[in-house]
């Protein structure tokens, strides 16, 4: 493949061109498995695409990173970090605007921790198709503020105390969250499970959501203001927030 600007030969599909300082890859779709990760590079859509434009033409190529699973008690985490690091290195050389990911949670989570790009989960069954179907949708505003600065409102008490605050900060750290406003605590529920759980509810027509914290019979509903402008894009943020909470151990299957 050659650079779209200066035509210099690129070592791999979608590589950033160092000769003319040009990005050739708009986004990367990373599909993680236990022993491999497949990266699909997507190029930039024409400013005025023809009526018969084929979204598949945006696919620049694929790169596969393989590994041998390691279940050793001491070495598994190092192996996971190294595997994710190789994936992260491949993504960095593209310098994409956005990264989409699907598949195994552990390597996905570790790769996201090593990268500084917008990172979205997409359906596992056809991740590339899901991304291509979203083409043309406006990018959401990114809020560049520390999570602590996004928490406001008149209610300062949180369910689970420090654990509840960690869940709130996890949500507030999302790049498309403007503000988290804690609500009052309802202690009259009927739940019997112990351990804090968190779940983000369906987006409203303005794209904002509610973060429910549950601990035993206590429930707290917290308003989350997002940068989404409608229900559809708010649902994308909701799904991503629930994924982050699940990965952090605060989801419905967690036991914090």
PDB file of C-alpha atoms in Angstrom, residues 5 38 49 62 127 131 136 153 165 179 184 202-203 239 247 251:
ATOM      1  CA  UNK A   5      -0.851  11.848  -0.076  1.00  0.00           C
ATOM      2  CA  UNK A  38      -7.095  -9.534  14.157  1.00  0.00           C
ATOM      3  CA  UNK A  49     -19.000   9.598  -1.870  1.00  0.00           C
ATOM      4  CA  UNK A  62      -5.689  -6.896   8.067  1.00  0.00           C
ATOM      5  CA  UNK A 127     -17.306  -6.066  14.412  1.00  0.00           C
ATOM      6  CA  UNK A 131     -18.290  -0.161  12.325  1.00  0.00           C
ATOM      7  CA  UNK A 136     -21.060   9.026   8.559  1.00  0.00           C
ATOM      8  CA  UNK A 153     -24.997  17.996  42.718  1.00  0.00           C
ATOM      9  CA  UNK A 165     -17.128   6.461  44.726  1.00  0.00           C
ATOM     10  CA  UNK A 179     -21.129  15.211  34.546  1.00  0.00           C
ATOM     11  CA  UNK A 184     -30.742  10.326  47.013  1.00  0.00           C
ATOM     12  CA  UNK A 202     -31.557   3.225  28.790  1.00  0.00           C
ATOM     13  CA  UNK A 203     -30.727   6.654  27.368  1.00  0.00           C
ATOM     14  CA  UNK A 239     -23.402   0.209  26.223  1.00  0.00           C
ATOM     15  CA  UNK A 247     -14.641  -4.932  33.238  1.00  0.00           C
ATOM     16  CA  UNK A 251     -21.292  -4.856  36.768  1.00  0.00           C
TER      17      UNK A 251
END
